[in-house]
Every structure is written in C-alpha cells, then in structure tokens.
Coordinates of C-alpha atoms and ligand atoms in Angstrom, one line a residue:
X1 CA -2.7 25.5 3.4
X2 CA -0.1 26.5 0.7
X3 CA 0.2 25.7 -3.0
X4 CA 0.5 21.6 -3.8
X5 CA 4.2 20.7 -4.1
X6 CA 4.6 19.1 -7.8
X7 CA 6.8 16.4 -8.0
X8 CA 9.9 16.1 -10.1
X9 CA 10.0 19.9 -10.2
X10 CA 11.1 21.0 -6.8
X11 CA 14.4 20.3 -5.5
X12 CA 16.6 21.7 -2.7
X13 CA 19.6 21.4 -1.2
X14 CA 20.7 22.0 2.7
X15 CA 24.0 21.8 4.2
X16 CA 25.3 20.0 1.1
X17 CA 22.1 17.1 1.2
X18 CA 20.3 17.8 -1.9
X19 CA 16.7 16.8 -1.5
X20 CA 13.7 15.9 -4.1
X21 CA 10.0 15.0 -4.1
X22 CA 9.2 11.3 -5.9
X23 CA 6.0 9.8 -6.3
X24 CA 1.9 11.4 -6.6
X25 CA 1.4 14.2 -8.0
X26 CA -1.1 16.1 -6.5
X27 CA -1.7 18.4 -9.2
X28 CA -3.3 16.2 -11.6
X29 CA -5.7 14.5 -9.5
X30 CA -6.5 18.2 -7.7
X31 CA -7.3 19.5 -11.6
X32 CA -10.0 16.7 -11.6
X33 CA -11.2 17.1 -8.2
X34 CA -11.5 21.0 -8.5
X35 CA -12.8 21.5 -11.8
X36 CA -16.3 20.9 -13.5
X37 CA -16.9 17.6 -14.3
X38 CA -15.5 16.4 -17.4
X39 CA -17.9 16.0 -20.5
X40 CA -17.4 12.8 -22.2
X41 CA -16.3 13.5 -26.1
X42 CA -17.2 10.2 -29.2
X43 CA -14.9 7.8 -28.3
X44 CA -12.3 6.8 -30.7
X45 CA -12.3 3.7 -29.4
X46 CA -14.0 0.4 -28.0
X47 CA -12.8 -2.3 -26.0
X48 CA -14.4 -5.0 -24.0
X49 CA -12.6 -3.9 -20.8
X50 CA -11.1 -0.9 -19.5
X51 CA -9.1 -1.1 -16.4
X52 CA -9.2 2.2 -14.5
X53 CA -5.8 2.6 -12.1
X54 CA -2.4 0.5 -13.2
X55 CA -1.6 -0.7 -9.6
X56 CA -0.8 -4.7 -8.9
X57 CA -4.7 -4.9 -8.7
X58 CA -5.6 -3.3 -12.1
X59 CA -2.6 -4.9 -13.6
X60 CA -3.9 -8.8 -11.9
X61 CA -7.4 -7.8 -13.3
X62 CA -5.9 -7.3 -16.7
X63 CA -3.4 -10.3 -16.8
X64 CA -7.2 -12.2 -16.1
X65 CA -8.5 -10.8 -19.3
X66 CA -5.7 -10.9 -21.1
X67 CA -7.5 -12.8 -24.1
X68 CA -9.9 -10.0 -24.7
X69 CA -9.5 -6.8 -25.4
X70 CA -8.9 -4.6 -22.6
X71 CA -7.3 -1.7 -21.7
X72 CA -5.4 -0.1 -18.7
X73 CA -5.6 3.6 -18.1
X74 CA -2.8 4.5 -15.6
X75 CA -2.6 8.4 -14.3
X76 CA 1.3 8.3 -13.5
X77 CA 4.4 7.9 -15.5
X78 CA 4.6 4.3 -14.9
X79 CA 2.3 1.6 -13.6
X80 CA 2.3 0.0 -10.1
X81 CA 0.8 2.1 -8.0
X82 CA 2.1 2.0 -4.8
X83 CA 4.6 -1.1 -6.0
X84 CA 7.3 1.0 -7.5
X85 CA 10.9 0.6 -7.5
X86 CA 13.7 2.7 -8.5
X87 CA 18.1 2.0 -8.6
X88 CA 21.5 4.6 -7.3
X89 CA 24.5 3.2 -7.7
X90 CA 23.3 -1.0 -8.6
X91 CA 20.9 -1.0 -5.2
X92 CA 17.6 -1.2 -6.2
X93 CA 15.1 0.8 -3.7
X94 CA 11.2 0.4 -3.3
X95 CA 8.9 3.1 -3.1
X96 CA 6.8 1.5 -1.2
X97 CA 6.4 -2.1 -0.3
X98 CA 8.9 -4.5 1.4
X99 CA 8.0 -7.6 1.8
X100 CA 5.4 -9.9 0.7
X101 CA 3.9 -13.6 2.3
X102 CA 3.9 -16.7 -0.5
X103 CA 1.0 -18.7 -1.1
X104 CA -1.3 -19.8 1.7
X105 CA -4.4 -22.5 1.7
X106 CA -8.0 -20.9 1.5
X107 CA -11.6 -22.7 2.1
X108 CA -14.4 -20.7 0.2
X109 CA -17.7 -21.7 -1.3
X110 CA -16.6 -25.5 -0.1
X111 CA -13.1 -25.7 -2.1
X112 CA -9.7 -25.6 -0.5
X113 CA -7.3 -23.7 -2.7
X114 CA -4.0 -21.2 -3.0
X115 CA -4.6 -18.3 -5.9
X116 CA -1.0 -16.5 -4.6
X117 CA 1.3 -20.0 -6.3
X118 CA -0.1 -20.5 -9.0
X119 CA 0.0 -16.6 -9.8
X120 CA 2.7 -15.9 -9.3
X121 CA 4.0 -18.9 -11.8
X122 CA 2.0 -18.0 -14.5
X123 CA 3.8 -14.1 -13.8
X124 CA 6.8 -15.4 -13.2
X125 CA 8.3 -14.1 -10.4
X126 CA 10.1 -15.8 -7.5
X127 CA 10.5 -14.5 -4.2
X128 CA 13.1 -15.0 -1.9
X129 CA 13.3 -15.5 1.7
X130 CA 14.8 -12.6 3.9
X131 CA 17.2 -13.7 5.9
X132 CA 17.4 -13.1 10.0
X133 CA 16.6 -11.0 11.7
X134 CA 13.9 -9.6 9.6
X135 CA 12.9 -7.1 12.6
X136 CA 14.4 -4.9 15.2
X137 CA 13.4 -2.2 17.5
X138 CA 15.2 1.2 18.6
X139 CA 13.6 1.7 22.4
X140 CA 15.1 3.9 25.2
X141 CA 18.2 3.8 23.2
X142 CA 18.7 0.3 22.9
X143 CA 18.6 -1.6 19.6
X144 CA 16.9 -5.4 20.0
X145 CA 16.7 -7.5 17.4
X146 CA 13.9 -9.4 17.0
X147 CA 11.8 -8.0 19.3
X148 CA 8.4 -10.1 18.0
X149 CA 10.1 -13.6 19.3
X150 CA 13.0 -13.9 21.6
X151 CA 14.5 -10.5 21.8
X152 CA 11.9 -9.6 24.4
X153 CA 14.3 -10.6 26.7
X154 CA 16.6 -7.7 25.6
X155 CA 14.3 -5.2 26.0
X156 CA 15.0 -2.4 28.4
X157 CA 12.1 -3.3 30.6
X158 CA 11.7 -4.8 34.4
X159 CA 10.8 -8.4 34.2
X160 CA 7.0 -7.6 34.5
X161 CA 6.8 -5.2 31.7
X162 CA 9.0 -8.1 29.0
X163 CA 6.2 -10.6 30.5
X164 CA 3.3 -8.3 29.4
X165 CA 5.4 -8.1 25.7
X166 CA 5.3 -12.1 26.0
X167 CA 1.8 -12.6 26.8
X168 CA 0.5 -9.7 24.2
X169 CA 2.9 -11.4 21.2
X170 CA 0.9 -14.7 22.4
X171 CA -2.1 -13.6 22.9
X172 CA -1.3 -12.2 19.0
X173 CA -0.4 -16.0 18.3
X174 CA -3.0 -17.8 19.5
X175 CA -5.3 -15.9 17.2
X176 CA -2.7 -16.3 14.2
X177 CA -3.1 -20.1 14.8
X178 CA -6.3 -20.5 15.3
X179 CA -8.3 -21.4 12.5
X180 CA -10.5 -18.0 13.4
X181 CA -7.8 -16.0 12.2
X182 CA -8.9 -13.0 10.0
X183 CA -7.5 -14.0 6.2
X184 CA -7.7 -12.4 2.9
X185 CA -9.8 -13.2 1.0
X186 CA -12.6 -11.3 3.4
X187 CA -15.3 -13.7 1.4
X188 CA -13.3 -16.9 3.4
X189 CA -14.0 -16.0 7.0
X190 CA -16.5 -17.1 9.6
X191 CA -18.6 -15.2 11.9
X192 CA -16.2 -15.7 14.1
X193 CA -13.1 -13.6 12.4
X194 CA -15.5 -11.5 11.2
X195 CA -16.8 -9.8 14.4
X196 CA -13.1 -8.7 15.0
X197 CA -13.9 -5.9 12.7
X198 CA -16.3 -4.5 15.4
X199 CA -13.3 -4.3 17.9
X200 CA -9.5 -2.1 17.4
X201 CA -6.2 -3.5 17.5
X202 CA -5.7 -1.6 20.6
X203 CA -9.1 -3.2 22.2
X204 CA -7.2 -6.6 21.8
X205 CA -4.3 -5.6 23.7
X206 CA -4.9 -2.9 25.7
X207 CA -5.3 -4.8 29.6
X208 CA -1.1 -5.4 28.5
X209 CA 0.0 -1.9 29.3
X210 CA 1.2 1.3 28.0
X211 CA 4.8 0.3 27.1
X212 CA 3.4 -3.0 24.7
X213 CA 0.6 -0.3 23.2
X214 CA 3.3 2.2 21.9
X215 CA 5.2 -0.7 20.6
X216 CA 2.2 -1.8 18.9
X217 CA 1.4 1.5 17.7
X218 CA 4.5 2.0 15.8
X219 CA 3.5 -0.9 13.8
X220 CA -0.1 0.0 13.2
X221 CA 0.8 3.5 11.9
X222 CA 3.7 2.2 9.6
X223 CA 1.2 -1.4 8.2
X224 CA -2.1 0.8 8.4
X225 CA -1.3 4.7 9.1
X226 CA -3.4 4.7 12.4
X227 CA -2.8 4.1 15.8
X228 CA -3.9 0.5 17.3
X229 CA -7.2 2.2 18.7
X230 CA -8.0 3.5 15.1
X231 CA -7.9 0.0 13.1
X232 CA -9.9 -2.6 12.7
X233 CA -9.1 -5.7 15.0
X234 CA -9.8 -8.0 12.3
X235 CA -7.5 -5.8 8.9
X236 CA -4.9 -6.1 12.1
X237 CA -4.6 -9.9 12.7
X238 CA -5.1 -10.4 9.2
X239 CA -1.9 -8.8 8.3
X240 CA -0.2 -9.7 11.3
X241 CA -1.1 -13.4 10.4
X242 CA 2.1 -13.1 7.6
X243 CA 4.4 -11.5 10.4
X244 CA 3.9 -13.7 12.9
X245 CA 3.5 -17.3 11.0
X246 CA 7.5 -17.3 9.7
X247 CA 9.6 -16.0 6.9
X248 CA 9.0 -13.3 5.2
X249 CA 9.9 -12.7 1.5
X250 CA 10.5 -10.5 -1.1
X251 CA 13.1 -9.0 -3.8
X252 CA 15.9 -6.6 -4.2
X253 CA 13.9 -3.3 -4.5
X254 CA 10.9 -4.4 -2.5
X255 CA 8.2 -6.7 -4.4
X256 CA 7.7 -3.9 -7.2
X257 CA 9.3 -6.6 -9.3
X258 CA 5.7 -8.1 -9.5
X259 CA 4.2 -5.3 -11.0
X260 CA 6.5 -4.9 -13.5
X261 CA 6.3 -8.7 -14.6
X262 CA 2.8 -7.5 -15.4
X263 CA 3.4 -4.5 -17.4
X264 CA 5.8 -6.4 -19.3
X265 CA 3.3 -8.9 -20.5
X266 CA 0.6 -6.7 -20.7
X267 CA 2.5 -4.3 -23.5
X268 CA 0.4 -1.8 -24.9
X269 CA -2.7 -2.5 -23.0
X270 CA -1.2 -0.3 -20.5
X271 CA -1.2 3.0 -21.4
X272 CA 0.1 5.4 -18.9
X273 CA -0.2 9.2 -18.2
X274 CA -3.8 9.1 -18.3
X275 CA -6.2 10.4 -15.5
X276 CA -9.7 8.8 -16.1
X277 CA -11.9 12.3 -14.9
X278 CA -15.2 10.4 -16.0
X279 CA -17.1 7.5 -16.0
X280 CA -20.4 6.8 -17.2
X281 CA -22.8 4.5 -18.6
X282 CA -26.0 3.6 -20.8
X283 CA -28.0 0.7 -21.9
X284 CA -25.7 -0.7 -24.1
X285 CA -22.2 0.7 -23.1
X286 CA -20.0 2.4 -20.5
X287 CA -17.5 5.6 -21.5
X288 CA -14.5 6.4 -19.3
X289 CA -12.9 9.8 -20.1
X290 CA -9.2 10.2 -19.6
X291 CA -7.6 13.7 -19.9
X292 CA -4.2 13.7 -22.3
X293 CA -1.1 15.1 -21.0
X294 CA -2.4 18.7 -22.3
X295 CA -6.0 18.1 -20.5
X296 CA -8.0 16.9 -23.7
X297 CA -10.6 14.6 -23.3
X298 CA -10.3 11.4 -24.8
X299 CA -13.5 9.1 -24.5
X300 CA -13.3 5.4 -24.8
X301 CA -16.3 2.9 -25.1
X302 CA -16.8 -0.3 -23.5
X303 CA -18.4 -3.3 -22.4
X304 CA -17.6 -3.1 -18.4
X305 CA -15.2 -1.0 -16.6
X306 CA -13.2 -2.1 -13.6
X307 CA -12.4 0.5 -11.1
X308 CA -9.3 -0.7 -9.6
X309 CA -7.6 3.1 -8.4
X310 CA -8.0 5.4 -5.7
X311 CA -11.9 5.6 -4.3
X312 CA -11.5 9.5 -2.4
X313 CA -12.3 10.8 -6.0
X314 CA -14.9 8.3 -7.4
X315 CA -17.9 10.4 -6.0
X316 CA -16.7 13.0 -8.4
X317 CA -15.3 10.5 -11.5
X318 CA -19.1 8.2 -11.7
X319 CA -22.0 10.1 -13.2
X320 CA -24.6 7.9 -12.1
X321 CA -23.9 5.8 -8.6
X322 CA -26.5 5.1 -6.6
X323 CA -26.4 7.4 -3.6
X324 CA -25.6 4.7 -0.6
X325 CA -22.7 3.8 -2.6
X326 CA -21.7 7.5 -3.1
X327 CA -22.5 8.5 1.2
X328 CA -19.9 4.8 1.6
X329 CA -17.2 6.7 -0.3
X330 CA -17.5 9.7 1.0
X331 CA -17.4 7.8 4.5
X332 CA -13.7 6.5 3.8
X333 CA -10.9 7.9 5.7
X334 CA -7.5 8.0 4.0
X335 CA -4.3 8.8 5.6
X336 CA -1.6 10.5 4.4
X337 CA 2.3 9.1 4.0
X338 CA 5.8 9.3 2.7
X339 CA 8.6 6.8 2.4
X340 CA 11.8 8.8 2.5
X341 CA 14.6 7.5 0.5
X342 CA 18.0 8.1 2.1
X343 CA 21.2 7.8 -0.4
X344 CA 24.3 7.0 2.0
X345 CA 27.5 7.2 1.1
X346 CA 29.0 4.5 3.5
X347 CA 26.7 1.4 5.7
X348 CA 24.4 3.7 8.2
X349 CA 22.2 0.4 9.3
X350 CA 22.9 -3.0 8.8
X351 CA 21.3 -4.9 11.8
X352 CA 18.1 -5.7 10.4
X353 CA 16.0 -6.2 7.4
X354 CA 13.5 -3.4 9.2
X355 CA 14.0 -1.9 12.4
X356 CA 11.0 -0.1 14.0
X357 CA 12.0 3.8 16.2
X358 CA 10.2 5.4 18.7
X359 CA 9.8 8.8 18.8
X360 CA 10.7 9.9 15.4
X361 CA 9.7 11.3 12.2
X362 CA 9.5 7.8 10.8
X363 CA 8.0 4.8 12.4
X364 CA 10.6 2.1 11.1
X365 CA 12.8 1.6 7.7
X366 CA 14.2 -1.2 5.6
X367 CA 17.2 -2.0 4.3
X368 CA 17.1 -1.7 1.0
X369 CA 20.8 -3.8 0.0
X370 CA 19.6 -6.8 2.4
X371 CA 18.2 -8.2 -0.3
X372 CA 21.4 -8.5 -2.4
X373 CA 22.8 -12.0 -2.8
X374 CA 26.3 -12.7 -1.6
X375 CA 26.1 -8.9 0.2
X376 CA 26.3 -5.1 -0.9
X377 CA 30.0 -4.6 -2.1
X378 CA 29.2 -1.4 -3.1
X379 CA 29.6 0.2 -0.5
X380 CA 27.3 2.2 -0.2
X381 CA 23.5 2.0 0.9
X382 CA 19.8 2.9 0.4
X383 CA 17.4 3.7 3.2
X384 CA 13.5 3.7 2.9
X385 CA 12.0 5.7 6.0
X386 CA 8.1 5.2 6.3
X387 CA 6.8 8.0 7.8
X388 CA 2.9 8.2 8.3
X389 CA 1.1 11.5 8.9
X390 CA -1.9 10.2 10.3
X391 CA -5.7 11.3 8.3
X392 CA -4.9 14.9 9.5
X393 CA -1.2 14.9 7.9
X394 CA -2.7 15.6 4.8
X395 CA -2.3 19.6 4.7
X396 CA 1.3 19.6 5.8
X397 CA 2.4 16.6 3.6
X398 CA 1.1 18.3 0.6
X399 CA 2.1 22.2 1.8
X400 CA 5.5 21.6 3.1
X401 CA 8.9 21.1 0.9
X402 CA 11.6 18.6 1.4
X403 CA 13.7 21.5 3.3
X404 CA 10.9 21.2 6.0
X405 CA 11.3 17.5 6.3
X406 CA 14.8 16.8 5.6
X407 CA 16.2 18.4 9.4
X408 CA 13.9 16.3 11.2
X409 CA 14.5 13.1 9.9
X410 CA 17.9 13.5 10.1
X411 CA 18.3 14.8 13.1
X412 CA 15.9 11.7 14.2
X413 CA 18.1 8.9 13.1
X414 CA 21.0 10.7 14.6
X415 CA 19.6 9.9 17.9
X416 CA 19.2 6.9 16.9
X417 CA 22.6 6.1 14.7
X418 CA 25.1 8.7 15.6
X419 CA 27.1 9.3 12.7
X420 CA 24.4 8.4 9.9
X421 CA 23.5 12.4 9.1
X422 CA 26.9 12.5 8.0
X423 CA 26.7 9.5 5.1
X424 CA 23.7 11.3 4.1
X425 CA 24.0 12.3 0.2
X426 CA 20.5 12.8 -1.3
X427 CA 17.2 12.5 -0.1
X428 CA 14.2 11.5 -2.0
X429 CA 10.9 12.1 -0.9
X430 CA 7.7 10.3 -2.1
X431 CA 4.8 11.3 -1.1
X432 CA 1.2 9.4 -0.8
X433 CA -1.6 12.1 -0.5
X434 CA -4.0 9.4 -0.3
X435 CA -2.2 6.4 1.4
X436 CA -4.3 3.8 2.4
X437 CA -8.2 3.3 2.6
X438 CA -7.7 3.5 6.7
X439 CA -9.5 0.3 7.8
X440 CA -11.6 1.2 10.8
X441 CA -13.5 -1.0 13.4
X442 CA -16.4 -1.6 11.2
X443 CA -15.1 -0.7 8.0
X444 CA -14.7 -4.2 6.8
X445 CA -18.1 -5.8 7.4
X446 CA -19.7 -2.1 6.8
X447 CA -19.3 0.4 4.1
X448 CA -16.5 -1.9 2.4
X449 CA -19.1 -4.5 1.3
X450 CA -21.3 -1.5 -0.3
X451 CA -18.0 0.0 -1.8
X452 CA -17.2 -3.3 -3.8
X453 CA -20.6 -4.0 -4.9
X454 CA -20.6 -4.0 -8.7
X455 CA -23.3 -1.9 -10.4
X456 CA -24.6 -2.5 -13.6
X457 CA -21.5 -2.0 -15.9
X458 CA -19.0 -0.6 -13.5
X459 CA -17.1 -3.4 -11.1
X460 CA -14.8 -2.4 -8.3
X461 CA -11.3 -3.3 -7.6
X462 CA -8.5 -2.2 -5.6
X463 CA -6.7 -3.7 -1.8
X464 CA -9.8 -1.3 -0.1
X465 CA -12.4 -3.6 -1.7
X466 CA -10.9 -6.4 0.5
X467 CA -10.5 -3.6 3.6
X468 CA -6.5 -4.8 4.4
X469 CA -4.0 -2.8 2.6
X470 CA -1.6 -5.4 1.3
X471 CA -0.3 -7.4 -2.1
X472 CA -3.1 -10.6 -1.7
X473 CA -5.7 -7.9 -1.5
X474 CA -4.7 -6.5 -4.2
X475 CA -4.3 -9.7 -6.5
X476 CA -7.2 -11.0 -5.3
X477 CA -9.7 -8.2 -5.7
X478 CA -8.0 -7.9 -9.1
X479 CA -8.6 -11.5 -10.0
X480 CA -12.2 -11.5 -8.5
X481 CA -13.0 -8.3 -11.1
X482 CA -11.9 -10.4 -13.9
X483 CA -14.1 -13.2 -13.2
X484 CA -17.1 -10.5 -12.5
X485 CA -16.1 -8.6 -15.8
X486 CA -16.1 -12.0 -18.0
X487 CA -19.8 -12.7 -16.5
X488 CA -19.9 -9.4 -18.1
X489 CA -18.7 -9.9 -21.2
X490 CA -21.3 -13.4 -22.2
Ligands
FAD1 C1 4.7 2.8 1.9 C2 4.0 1.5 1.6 C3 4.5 0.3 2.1 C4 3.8 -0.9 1.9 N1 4.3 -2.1 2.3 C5 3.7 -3.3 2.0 C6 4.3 -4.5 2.3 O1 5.5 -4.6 2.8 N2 3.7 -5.7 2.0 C7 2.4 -5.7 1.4 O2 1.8 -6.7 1.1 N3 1.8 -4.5 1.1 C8 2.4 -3.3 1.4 N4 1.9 -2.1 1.0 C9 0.5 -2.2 0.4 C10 0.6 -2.6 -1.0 O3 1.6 -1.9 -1.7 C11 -0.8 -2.2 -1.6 O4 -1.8 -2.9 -0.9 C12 -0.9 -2.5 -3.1 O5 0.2 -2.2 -3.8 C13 -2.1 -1.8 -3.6 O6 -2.3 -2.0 -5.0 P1 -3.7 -1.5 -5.7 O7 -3.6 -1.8 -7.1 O8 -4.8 -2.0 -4.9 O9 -3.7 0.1 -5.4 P2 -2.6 1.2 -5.9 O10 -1.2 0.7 -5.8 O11 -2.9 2.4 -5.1 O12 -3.0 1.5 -7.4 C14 -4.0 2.4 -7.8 C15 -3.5 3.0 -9.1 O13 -4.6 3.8 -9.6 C16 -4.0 4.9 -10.2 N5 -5.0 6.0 -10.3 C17 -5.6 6.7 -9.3 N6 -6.5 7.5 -9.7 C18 -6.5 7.4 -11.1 C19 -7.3 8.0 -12.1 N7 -8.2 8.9 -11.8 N8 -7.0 7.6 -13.4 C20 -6.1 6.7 -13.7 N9 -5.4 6.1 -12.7 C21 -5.6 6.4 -11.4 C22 -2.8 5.2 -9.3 O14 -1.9 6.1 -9.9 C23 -2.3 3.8 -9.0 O15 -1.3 3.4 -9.9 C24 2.6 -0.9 1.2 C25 2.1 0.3 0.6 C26 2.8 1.5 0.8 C27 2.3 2.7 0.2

C-alpha cells in the first residue's frame, strides 16, 4: 500500500476535469493509531461531561446535557460526522446522507412514545417530503422508475422473473407491516425481530433468484457497504422499514442541516480540530487527551465521558477496558466508502431523487437540486455518487488518487447517461476510511451489546451502539448517553 492521500492538499486535473479529495483525513487518526500511546498531561480543565466525536450522536448527547457543563471534542474541521454538507453555484450538496424518516411510535419498558418529533422541535429543523419518484433503477440499459412499487412492470425481465421482484418486495412488506418488524431503538424489539439478526438479508430472499439478489445487493452495499449475504437480516428490515412504509424526507443538501442546528446551539461547547488520542480514568475522575493542531497534548478532567466517534481505534484510545470489551472491538468490521461529488455544467439526471446502477463504480446517486423548491433555475447540477469498496477496499481507497478514480466513474455513467462525461466540471472526492460499523448476522444481539455496555466512567455512543447505520441510531444512542451520563453526574 502507498502513502495515505491527505485531504484538501491533493488535487488533479484530467482532460480539463479538475478533481479533489473532501472529507477524513487519514493522517491524523493514522498519527494516533501508529504512535506510542499518548501520555495524559494536568488538565487545564474540568467539566462534568466531555463528548468524544462531534457527529449527530455526540452532538444529540450534548444538546441532552446542555444545562451542565460539557464539552465536545471533534477531530475534523467541522462537526457532523458523516452529516456534512457543502454549496457550488446556490445547490447545496451532502457529503453523505440523503434522506431521513420522521417520527415513528415506539413501545419500550411498557410506554408508547416518538423521541424523533419532539427532537427535532426542540432543534428546530423541519423536513420536507421528496417528491415522486424518490427511486429508480438503471438495468440492462433501461431506466425504471420506481422500481420498489409499480415499476416492476417496466423492468426488462420475462414475466416470471418481474413476479419473483413482486413476491420478494412483498415478502419485504409483510415483514415491514408486521408488528415483528426490526425497529430502532434495538432495546424495543421482541424475540421475535431479534432472531433476524442470526439470519442475512440475502438468507431472506435468496429462494427469489439471482436477478432480485443483485438488485438487492446494490442496495445493501450502498445502505450498509456489504452484499445481502454479509448483513444482518434484522439492521436490513430495520432500515428498509423507512423505504418501504412511504415518503421519504429530507433537505436541500441532504439532512446535514440537523447537525448544524446542533452546532449552532451548542456554541463553544464544540470545539473542533481535536483528536482525543487518550482516555483514562481513576477513582474520582476520567481524563481524555486531545492532541492540538501541532500534536500537543492537552488533558481535560471530568466526571464521565461519552464515547460517541469511531470504535476501530478505541482499543488503542481506552487505558483500562476490560478485555471482552477490547476482543468485541477488535471483532468489528468496517468497510470502506466514498461519495463522489460531480459538479455539472448543464442537467446530467433528472428522473429521480436516487437512481440505483448496476455494474458500476457507484451503486446509485442522488440528486442533489431535487430538493430545491419551485425547481433548480440555475442551471446547473450537483451529483453525489456513493461508491462502496467493500471491508477489503480499504487499501486502494486510501492508496489511490482522484486521477485513479475519476476515468472510471465517468466512463460508468456514460454508459449509463450518454452525454453526462461531457457536463462534467469538477469532481470532489470524499472519502470514509472507516465507513460504517458493517452489521453482520449476529452482530446486533452479539458483540454490539458488549460494545455499548457502559463501564465505570466511560459510556458509549455512536449509530454502531444501536448496530443499524442511520440518523435514529444516532439520536437515539446520543440521547440514551445523556440519560446514562446524568445518572452519572448525582
Ligand atoms: C455516504 C453515507 C450516506 C448515508 N445516508 C444516510 C441516509 O440517507 N439516511 C440515514 O438515516 N443515514 C444515512 N447515513 C448514516 C448516517 O449518516 C449515520 O448513521 C450518522 O450520521 C452517524 O452519526 P454518528 O454520530 O453516530 O457517527 P459519525 O457521523 O461517524 O460521527 C463520529 C464523529 O467522531 C469523530 N471522531 C472520530 N474519531 C475521533 C477522535 N479520536 N477524536 C475526536 N473525534 C473523533 C469523527 O470525526 C466524527 O465527526 C449515511 C452515511 C454515509 C457515510
């Protein structure tokens, strides 16, 4: 493997497309991973709270403790983790995230209640609803719009192949309507949902044939970056649960616009460029130990620390966890990922909200100007690609430079869109080293209960404490450390 590709630094330009890396930068968590641990230095400062990672579940943790004193350390230039968003030319463009689902009811410890409505009042941010279609599929050159409902009569298929499509979509809605249906939170599900995490996605739907299991994988690897045989039956339905149960909603820009409702009311207790390298604890207190932009140690004391960022480095970030919790860690497999922005000069796609590909670099992009009311006048257009690399891609994500990706993408929408390599101004590429906490068959009900478990001082946040990579993970296990930390804190 080559040298780690920094961000912001490295741009190129082929055939007139210039082309630039957004997003992690590798180097900073690599100086933590590869170097001695981090001694711990007085602190300068207590607080009752210190937040470790400034994602939407960090950020909902803090928002919770917002009448104490608590603290945020973020590693990258700006909070949100994965829920970024950026603008070119008016259109805002995610980073990351599309789409989001509103409030739902939940039954847990004998109460019935929604925590997504009332949060997102007391934030302050409304969605909106994305108009139709929301979805579309590129297969043996034919583009059919809603492919999920009744656009499997469009598809390119004999008659018994679109009647396997009909009974696996089903056979997907009869569990979405059933009150067995996998849900987040993890803590509200019966025995029943549960066991699904013993089974994959593509058990479920495998007896429907090869053409509905590529279909299916395409959505897998873009919602969970593995193929239907490598995730968990239960994360699957769970998500799917938004996707097949109606609208779907979000903002211009993706649903980043939540995160930054956050940062702005949280002000200064965010405090950003700051890579927590270690974490330990004694009777009395815990210290987390950020390194400054020029690598100093800066040591902060407190009463209970929530852990709410990535979990491939905490073996090496925690002084003193208990070993089980340590072999869980080192037991999680993350995949790697990048979402490639595409800056067109002219309208390359305007079918679909998202529109899934077969046989490409990228699994499916979004539309980025859909979202814009009364329509893009402009004139021009953003495209986010999402291309997974799978929990092998790591290597070539990290080794390879935008020159390496930029041909085949192109040259894989052609195919798709004649004329769109053309409108083609600037490409930017973020990368996700660490994409997602891959939830495996057993994943949820295994190592992910040991993973959250708080211990002593420490609590532990972050979507992979709830096992499906999404927003209400993320909120929840961020409101759920708050409550934990406050127990903390009497
Ligand atoms: C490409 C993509 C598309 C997605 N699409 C959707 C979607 O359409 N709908 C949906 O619901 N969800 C979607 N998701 C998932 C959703 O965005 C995530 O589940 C959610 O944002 C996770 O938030 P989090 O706070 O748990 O983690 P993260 O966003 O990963 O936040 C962790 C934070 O910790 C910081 N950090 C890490 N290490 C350290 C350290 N040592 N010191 C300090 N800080 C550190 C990171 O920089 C980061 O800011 C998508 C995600 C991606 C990447």
């Amino acid at each position: 493997m080559g040298l780690p590709l920094k961000s912001g630094d490295w741009k190129e330009s082929i055939e007139g497309i210039s082309c630039f890396f957004e997003g992690d930068d590798p180097v900073q968590g690599h100086y933590v991973r590869d170097n001695p641990p981090v001694k711990s230095v007085p602190p300068r400062e207590r607080f009752d709270v210190v937040v470790v990672g400034g994602g939407i579940s960090g950020l909902t943790a803090a928002h919770g403790l917002r009448d104490k004193s608590v603290l945020v350390l973020e590693k990258d230039r700006k909070p949100g983790g994965a829920a970024k968003r950026k603008e070119w030319n008016g259109i805002k463009y995610t980073l990351g995230p599309t789409n989001i689902r509103l409030g739902y009811d939940v039954e847990l410890n004998g109460r019935r209640f929604d925590f997504l409505t009332p949060f997102f009042e007391e934030v302050g941010v409304r969605w909106s609803k994305i108009r139709e279609p929301t979805d579309a599929l590129f297969i043996k050159g034919k583009l059919v719009k809603n492919f999920l409902g009744e656009g499997v009569d469009d598809l390119p298929f004999p008659g018994d192949t679109k009647q396997k499509f009909r009974e696996a979509w089903g056979h997907i809605e009869s569990f979405v309507k059933s009150s067995d249906c996998p849900i987040v939170p993890i803590e509200a599900n019966g025995a029943k949902a549960l066991k699904l995490d013993r089974h994959s996605l593509g058990d479920l739907l495998h007896r429907f044939g090869p053409e509905v299991g590529k279909v299916v994988d395409l959505m897998s690897r873009s919602m969970f970056g593995g193929a239907a045989h490598e995730i968990s039956a239960f994360a699957a339905l769970s998500y799917l649960r938004g996707e097949f149960s109606g609208a779907q909603y979000g903002a211009p820009g993706g649903t980043a616009v939540l995160a930054e409702r956050l940062e702005s009311t949280l002000g200064d207790r965010v405090r950003t460029r700051c890579i927590v390298a270690s974490i330990e604890q004694d009777g009395s207190s815990a210290y987390v130990t950020y390194l400054d932009e020029d690598h100093k140690p800066v040591t902060i004391g407190c009463k209970a620390v929530i852990y709410a960022a990535s979990k491939h480095v905490a073996p090496k970030i925690f002084r003193d966890l208990p070993a089980k919790k340590v072999n869980a860690l080192r037991r999680m497999k993350f995949d790697a990922y990048f979402v490639a922005n595409l800056f067109c000069d002219g309208t390359v796609y305007d079918d679909s909200f998202g529109v899934y590909f077969e046989d490409a670099t990228f699994t499916d992009l979004a539309v980025n100007d859909w979202m814009i009311r009364g329509g893009n006048k402009s004139g021009k257009q953003v495209l986010s690609l999402f291309c997974p690399r799978g929990v092998n891609g790591r290597p070539e994500l990290l080794s390879q430079s935008c020159g390496y990706w930029l041909p085949k993408i192109l040259s894989d929408l052609e195919k798709h869109v004649p004329g769109s390599a053309a409108k083609v101004q600037e490409v930017e590429i973020c990368r996700y080293g660490h994409h997602y906490a891959v939830p495996y068959p057993g994943f949820i009900t295994g190592d992910r209960k040991i993973i959250k478990k708080r211990y002593r001082r420490y609590l532990f946040a972050k979507d992979d404490t709830q096992g499906v990579p999404c927003f209400e993970s993320a909120i929840w296990s961020g409101m759920k450390a708050a409550e934990e930390a406050r127990l903390k804190l009497r």
